[in-house]
């Protein structure tokens, strides 16, 4: 059992002033594994004050100093990558392979950003003006529970590269993972106050950060409703806000795709991160005359999928992260059935052989209609709808028929055709014949999947603001 009862403020782990205690449960066993004491507004105010004190000196650091810091942070996180991996398994239920990738990615974020920073020019001439790219100021970084270590580190890398001191607000449901990341970052020995962490509820710690006048910039990753609430709060003091939000990605199988290769990949895109991924492909669009063939391959692929203990190297799908998530996904599967969809694989309840843990059955729905909740909403679990289309135009129209626009996927053996379709999709990123994003390319959504871009040079620039200095000689 682990007890987390500190915030990380001004270079020190300090006792939390809040009094609420939250249990941490292993989602695969439902066994308690720790408690976290949640911070309150006072903790948030202390962290903001510390970042504010550090900001002026940090903004004046040179590019080389910040490059050195990013590399030190990468090395520090790498040293704790086994611990981050284990916490991601124990607290979140990520399968071993995924947890290993996340822990490496958390370290790699800093080097990827260092590469972008190395070549970045903070000053340029435009007409008579010298345009300086300056740090926006103290930044609040919000992370969700489904991607704790990676989100924290990628946002922080961009903020620090730009010269912004930061306050991290991890999800209250990823306390263990965030605490290990904070300990790792502490070992990099950055100037006190440049990095701060405060645990706590969104409505208290999160709201304090979203409304506090000393916070100049918010980088938020989470659900669309929370993103909207934060944007409303932030506008009062004109904070610069970027939002990475929910998704409902379509995967278009073009009629030339090699189905034996494509369908298993398509399902991996839908079930990634145990189905709890903003970029998960949860609407599979299939040429109408291939529906039976695709459904048959998909059904047998799901039957062979290894659902199991996340620490087992063979496991492809672990449990959902919490009982709330389990209940949410069950509700959606029940609604799909009630609204007339056909269960092609999976369905309600736990998979056979499981009597505890938040395991759900990987589920495929057929015979879906566009208005159904399972087609419209982000379910955030391993539930996929198979949707027929008539022709290319129809596929594009269905893919774009969503309030979201984070990711889209295409499978095709014809690269020119796939690229032509990709240009017509309304999404921040389109992946063709792959499910891994490019980590140096801009990441973010259109429509209600968000505002702004993260990663690489776009992430760096989102923490900078141009200032024009225009001069003439004295007459
Ligand atoms: P969430 O919106 O509930 O919480 C995200 C963060 O906001 C947490 O730190 C939470 O404590 C805080 N928060 C909650 N209410 C708040 C409030 N009123 N004021 C201030 N802060 C508040 O999201 P979640 O359930 O933790 O994460 C799942 C969601 O995140 C899904 O919708 C998923 O699609 C999305 N997500 C998006 C991306 C992306 O990059 N686009 C990545 C991962 C997850």
PDB file of N, CA, C and O and ligand atoms in Angstrom, residues 142-146 169-172 200 202-203 206-207 220-223 226 230 244-247 278 378 380 406 443, ligand 1:
ATOM      1  N   UNK A 142      -2.938  20.314 -17.717  1.00  0.00           N
ATOM      2  CA  UNK A 142      -3.950  19.366 -17.219  1.00  0.00           C
ATOM      3  C   UNK A 142      -3.810  18.037 -17.951  1.00  0.00           C
ATOM      4  O   UNK A 142      -3.793  18.007 -19.178  1.00  0.00           O
ATOM      5  N   UNK A 143      -3.788  16.945 -17.184  1.00  0.00           N
ATOM      6  CA  UNK A 143      -3.677  15.617 -17.804  1.00  0.00           C
ATOM      7  C   UNK A 143      -4.870  14.744 -17.420  1.00  0.00           C
ATOM      8  O   UNK A 143      -5.402  14.867 -16.309  1.00  0.00           O
ATOM      9  N   UNK A 144      -5.276  13.836 -18.319  1.00  0.00           N
ATOM     10  CA  UNK A 144      -6.357  12.891 -18.011  1.00  0.00           C
ATOM     11  C   UNK A 144      -5.786  11.607 -17.395  1.00  0.00           C
ATOM     12  O   UNK A 144      -4.564  11.426 -17.368  1.00  0.00           O
ATOM     13  N   UNK A 145      -6.645  10.691 -16.966  1.00  0.00           N
ATOM     14  CA  UNK A 145      -6.164   9.467 -16.309  1.00  0.00           C
ATOM     15  C   UNK A 145      -5.737   8.400 -17.307  1.00  0.00           C
ATOM     16  O   UNK A 145      -5.088   7.435 -16.938  1.00  0.00           O
ATOM     17  N   UNK A 146      -6.117   8.527 -18.582  1.00  0.00           N
ATOM     18  CA  UNK A 146      -5.840   7.424 -19.503  1.00  0.00           C
ATOM     19  C   UNK A 146      -4.475   7.518 -20.168  1.00  0.00           C
ATOM     20  O   UNK A 146      -4.111   6.620 -20.926  1.00  0.00           O
ATOM     21  N   UNK A 169      -1.440  19.580 -13.245  1.00  0.00           N
ATOM     22  CA  UNK A 169      -2.634  19.069 -12.549  1.00  0.00           C
ATOM     23  C   UNK A 169      -2.958  17.704 -13.160  1.00  0.00           C
ATOM     24  O   UNK A 169      -3.657  17.596 -14.168  1.00  0.00           O
ATOM     25  N   UNK A 170      -2.415  16.639 -12.541  1.00  0.00           N
ATOM     26  CA  UNK A 170      -2.753  15.302 -13.053  1.00  0.00           C
ATOM     27  C   UNK A 170      -4.191  14.971 -12.690  1.00  0.00           C
ATOM     28  O   UNK A 170      -4.789  15.614 -11.834  1.00  0.00           O
ATOM     29  N   UNK A 171      -4.720  13.952 -13.337  1.00  0.00           N
ATOM     30  CA  UNK A 171      -6.047  13.489 -12.936  1.00  0.00           C
ATOM     31  C   UNK A 171      -5.953  12.915 -11.520  1.00  0.00           C
ATOM     32  O   UNK A 171      -4.961  12.283 -11.158  1.00  0.00           O
ATOM     33  N   UNK A 172      -7.010  13.100 -10.756  1.00  0.00           N
ATOM     34  CA  UNK A 172      -7.058  12.524  -9.402  1.00  0.00           C
ATOM     35  C   UNK A 172      -7.052  10.999  -9.462  1.00  0.00           C
ATOM     36  O   UNK A 172      -6.832  10.335  -8.456  1.00  0.00           O
ATOM     37  N   UNK A 200      -5.549  16.802  -7.080  1.00  0.00           N
ATOM     38  CA  UNK A 200      -6.803  17.322  -6.539  1.00  0.00           C
ATOM     39  C   UNK A 200      -7.938  17.183  -7.514  1.00  0.00           C
ATOM     40  O   UNK A 200      -7.744  16.808  -8.673  1.00  0.00           O
ATOM     41  N   UNK A 202     -10.919  18.222 -10.032  1.00  0.00           N
ATOM     42  CA  UNK A 202     -11.025  19.234 -11.076  1.00  0.00           C
ATOM     43  C   UNK A 202     -11.801  20.447 -10.610  1.00  0.00           C
ATOM     44  O   UNK A 202     -11.422  21.587 -10.883  1.00  0.00           O
ATOM     45  N   UNK A 203     -12.893  20.195  -9.889  1.00  0.00           N
ATOM     46  CA  UNK A 203     -13.758  21.317  -9.507  1.00  0.00           C
ATOM     47  C   UNK A 203     -13.092  22.233  -8.476  1.00  0.00           C
ATOM     48  O   UNK A 203     -13.562  23.335  -8.228  1.00  0.00           O
ATOM     49  N   UNK A 206      -8.423  22.123 -10.148  1.00  0.00           N
ATOM     50  CA  UNK A 206      -8.513  22.454 -11.575  1.00  0.00           C
ATOM     51  C   UNK A 206      -9.131  23.816 -11.780  1.00  0.00           C
ATOM     52  O   UNK A 206      -8.643  24.628 -12.581  1.00  0.00           O
ATOM     53  N   UNK A 207     -10.198  24.091 -11.052  1.00  0.00           N
ATOM     54  CA  UNK A 207     -10.876  25.375 -11.213  1.00  0.00           C
ATOM     55  C   UNK A 207      -9.988  26.536 -10.745  1.00  0.00           C
ATOM     56  O   UNK A 207      -9.991  27.613 -11.345  1.00  0.00           O
ATOM     57  N   UNK A 220      -4.668  21.845 -21.902  1.00  0.00           N
ATOM     58  CA  UNK A 220      -5.600  20.884 -21.299  1.00  0.00           C
ATOM     59  C   UNK A 220      -5.762  19.657 -22.186  1.00  0.00           C
ATOM     60  O   UNK A 220      -5.978  19.787 -23.390  1.00  0.00           O
ATOM     61  N   UNK A 221      -5.684  18.488 -21.600  1.00  0.00           N
ATOM     62  CA  UNK A 221      -6.102  17.261 -22.279  1.00  0.00           C
ATOM     63  C   UNK A 221      -7.143  16.578 -21.405  1.00  0.00           C
ATOM     64  O   UNK A 221      -6.912  16.348 -20.212  1.00  0.00           O
ATOM     65  N   UNK A 222      -8.275  16.276 -22.004  1.00  0.00           N
ATOM     66  CA  UNK A 222      -9.349  15.631 -21.258  1.00  0.00           C
ATOM     67  C   UNK A 222     -10.604  15.595 -22.109  1.00  0.00           C
ATOM     68  O   UNK A 222     -10.528  15.654 -23.339  1.00  0.00           O
ATOM     69  N   UNK A 223     -11.745  15.537 -21.433  1.00  0.00           N
ATOM     70  CA  UNK A 223     -12.996  15.366 -22.177  1.00  0.00           C
ATOM     71  C   UNK A 223     -13.494  16.698 -22.729  1.00  0.00           C
ATOM     72  O   UNK A 223     -13.172  17.777 -22.199  1.00  0.00           O
ATOM     73  N   UNK A 226     -15.395  19.032 -20.142  1.00  0.00           N
ATOM     74  CA  UNK A 226     -14.497  19.731 -19.212  1.00  0.00           C
ATOM     75  C   UNK A 226     -13.702  20.810 -19.950  1.00  0.00           C
ATOM     76  O   UNK A 226     -13.499  21.910 -19.428  1.00  0.00           O
ATOM     77  N   UNK A 230     -13.442  24.753 -18.925  1.00  0.00           N
ATOM     78  CA  UNK A 230     -12.165  25.423 -18.673  1.00  0.00           C
ATOM     79  C   UNK A 230     -12.006  26.635 -19.587  1.00  0.00           C
ATOM     80  O   UNK A 230     -11.579  27.712 -19.151  1.00  0.00           O
ATOM     81  N   UNK A 244      -6.978  19.552 -25.981  1.00  0.00           N
ATOM     82  CA  UNK A 244      -6.936  18.272 -26.695  1.00  0.00           C
ATOM     83  C   UNK A 244      -8.033  17.409 -26.101  1.00  0.00           C
ATOM     84  O   UNK A 244      -7.934  17.000 -24.938  1.00  0.00           O
ATOM     85  N   UNK A 245      -9.071  17.115 -26.883  1.00  0.00           N
ATOM     86  CA  UNK A 245     -10.313  16.604 -26.287  1.00  0.00           C
ATOM     87  C   UNK A 245     -10.715  15.238 -26.841  1.00  0.00           C
ATOM     88  O   UNK A 245      -9.894  14.505 -27.371  1.00  0.00           O
ATOM     89  N   UNK A 246     -11.989  14.952 -26.719  1.00  0.00           N
ATOM     90  CA  UNK A 246     -12.511  13.624 -27.038  1.00  0.00           C
ATOM     91  C   UNK A 246     -12.493  13.355 -28.544  1.00  0.00           C
ATOM     92  O   UNK A 246     -12.346  14.271 -29.351  1.00  0.00           O
ATOM     93  N   UNK A 247     -12.684  12.085 -28.904  1.00  0.00           N
ATOM     94  CA  UNK A 247     -12.699  11.723 -30.320  1.00  0.00           C
ATOM     95  C   UNK A 247     -13.665  10.589 -30.617  1.00  0.00           C
ATOM     96  O   UNK A 247     -14.196   9.941 -29.704  1.00  0.00           O
ATOM     97  N   UNK A 278      -8.312   8.466 -26.844  1.00  0.00           N
ATOM     98  CA  UNK A 278      -9.014   9.507 -27.601  1.00  0.00           C
ATOM     99  C   UNK A 278      -8.896   9.262 -29.099  1.00  0.00           C
ATOM    100  O   UNK A 278      -9.750   9.666 -29.864  1.00  0.00           O
ATOM    101  N   UNK A 378     -18.506   9.271 -27.777  1.00  0.00           N
ATOM    102  CA  UNK A 378     -17.244   8.633 -27.399  1.00  0.00           C
ATOM    103  C   UNK A 378     -17.544   7.713 -26.216  1.00  0.00           C
ATOM    104  O   UNK A 378     -17.918   8.180 -25.142  1.00  0.00           O
ATOM    105  N   UNK A 380     -15.370   5.317 -24.921  1.00  0.00           N
ATOM    106  CA  UNK A 380     -14.137   5.183 -24.145  1.00  0.00           C
ATOM    107  C   UNK A 380     -13.999   3.789 -23.543  1.00  0.00           C
ATOM    108  O   UNK A 380     -13.721   3.608 -22.354  1.00  0.00           O
ATOM    109  N   UNK A 406     -10.600  14.303 -34.202  1.00  0.00           N
ATOM    110  CA  UNK A 406      -9.220  14.182 -33.719  1.00  0.00           C
ATOM    111  C   UNK A 406      -8.399  13.375 -34.729  1.00  0.00           C
ATOM    112  O   UNK A 406      -7.508  13.905 -35.384  1.00  0.00           O
ATOM    113  N   UNK A 443      -0.166  17.575 -33.223  1.00  0.00           N
ATOM    114  CA  UNK A 443      -1.190  16.667 -32.688  1.00  0.00           C
ATOM    115  C   UNK A 443      -2.312  17.515 -32.100  1.00  0.00           C
ATOM    116  O   UNK A 443      -2.059  18.381 -31.261  1.00  0.00           O
TER     117      UNK A 443
HETATM  118  P1  LIG B   1     -11.724  14.862 -17.690  1.00  0.00           P
HETATM  119  O1  LIG B   1     -12.154  15.944 -18.613  1.00  0.00           O
HETATM  120  O2  LIG B   1     -12.714  14.329 -16.727  1.00  0.00           O
HETATM  121  O3  LIG B   1     -10.471  15.336 -16.804  1.00  0.00           O
HETATM  122  C1  LIG B   1      -9.272  15.836 -17.368  1.00  0.00           C
HETATM  123  C2  LIG B   1      -8.581  16.710 -16.334  1.00  0.00           C
HETATM  124  O4  LIG B   1      -9.382  17.856 -16.047  1.00  0.00           O
HETATM  125  C3  LIG B   1      -8.332  16.013 -14.993  1.00  0.00           C
HETATM  126  O5  LIG B   1      -7.078  16.422 -14.489  1.00  0.00           O
HETATM  127  C4  LIG B   1      -9.477  16.520 -14.140  1.00  0.00           C
HETATM  128  O6  LIG B   1      -9.210  16.495 -12.756  1.00  0.00           O
HETATM  129  C5  LIG B   1      -9.622  17.944 -14.642  1.00  0.00           C
HETATM  130  N1  LIG B   1     -10.957  18.519 -14.452  1.00  0.00           N
HETATM  131  C6  LIG B   1     -12.140  17.853 -14.422  1.00  0.00           C
HETATM  132  N2  LIG B   1     -13.165  18.739 -14.239  1.00  0.00           N
HETATM  133  C7  LIG B   1     -12.614  19.979 -14.154  1.00  0.00           C
HETATM  134  C8  LIG B   1     -13.138  21.297 -13.963  1.00  0.00           C
HETATM  135  N3  LIG B   1     -14.443  21.519 -13.860  1.00  0.00           N
HETATM  136  N4  LIG B   1     -12.271  22.337 -13.940  1.00  0.00           N
HETATM  137  C9  LIG B   1     -10.943  22.121 -14.088  1.00  0.00           C
HETATM  138  N5  LIG B   1     -10.392  20.902 -14.241  1.00  0.00           N
HETATM  139  C10 LIG B   1     -11.211  19.837 -14.287  1.00  0.00           C
HETATM  140  O7  LIG B   1     -11.136  13.709 -18.612  1.00  0.00           O
HETATM  141  P2  LIG B   1     -10.695  12.246 -18.166  1.00  0.00           P
HETATM  142  O8  LIG B   1     -11.927  11.455 -17.849  1.00  0.00           O
HETATM  143  O9  LIG B   1      -9.611  12.327 -17.154  1.00  0.00           O
HETATM  144  O10 LIG B   1     -10.037  11.699 -19.517  1.00  0.00           O
HETATM  145  C11 LIG B   1     -10.736  11.060 -20.551  1.00  0.00           C
HETATM  146  C12 LIG B   1     -11.077  12.048 -21.670  1.00  0.00           C
HETATM  147  O11 LIG B   1      -9.879  12.673 -22.132  1.00  0.00           O
HETATM  148  C13 LIG B   1     -11.668  11.371 -22.892  1.00  0.00           C
HETATM  149  O12 LIG B   1     -12.739  12.156 -23.388  1.00  0.00           O
HETATM  150  C14 LIG B   1     -10.532  11.356 -23.895  1.00  0.00           C
HETATM  151  O13 LIG B   1     -10.943  11.330 -25.243  1.00  0.00           O
HETATM  152  C15 LIG B   1      -9.817  12.609 -23.559  1.00  0.00           C
HETATM  153  N6  LIG B   1      -8.421  12.519 -23.989  1.00  0.00           N
HETATM  154  C16 LIG B   1      -8.017  13.305 -25.031  1.00  0.00           C
HETATM  155  C17 LIG B   1      -6.710  13.202 -25.495  1.00  0.00           C
HETATM  156  C18 LIG B   1      -6.230  14.051 -26.642  1.00  0.00           C
HETATM  157  O14 LIG B   1      -5.023  14.188 -26.787  1.00  0.00           O
HETATM  158  N7  LIG B   1      -7.110  14.615 -27.452  1.00  0.00           N
HETATM  159  C19 LIG B   1      -5.805  12.320 -24.873  1.00  0.00           C
HETATM  160  C20 LIG B   1      -6.248  11.544 -23.814  1.00  0.00           C
HETATM  161  C21 LIG B   1      -7.561  11.667 -23.371  1.00  0.00           C
END
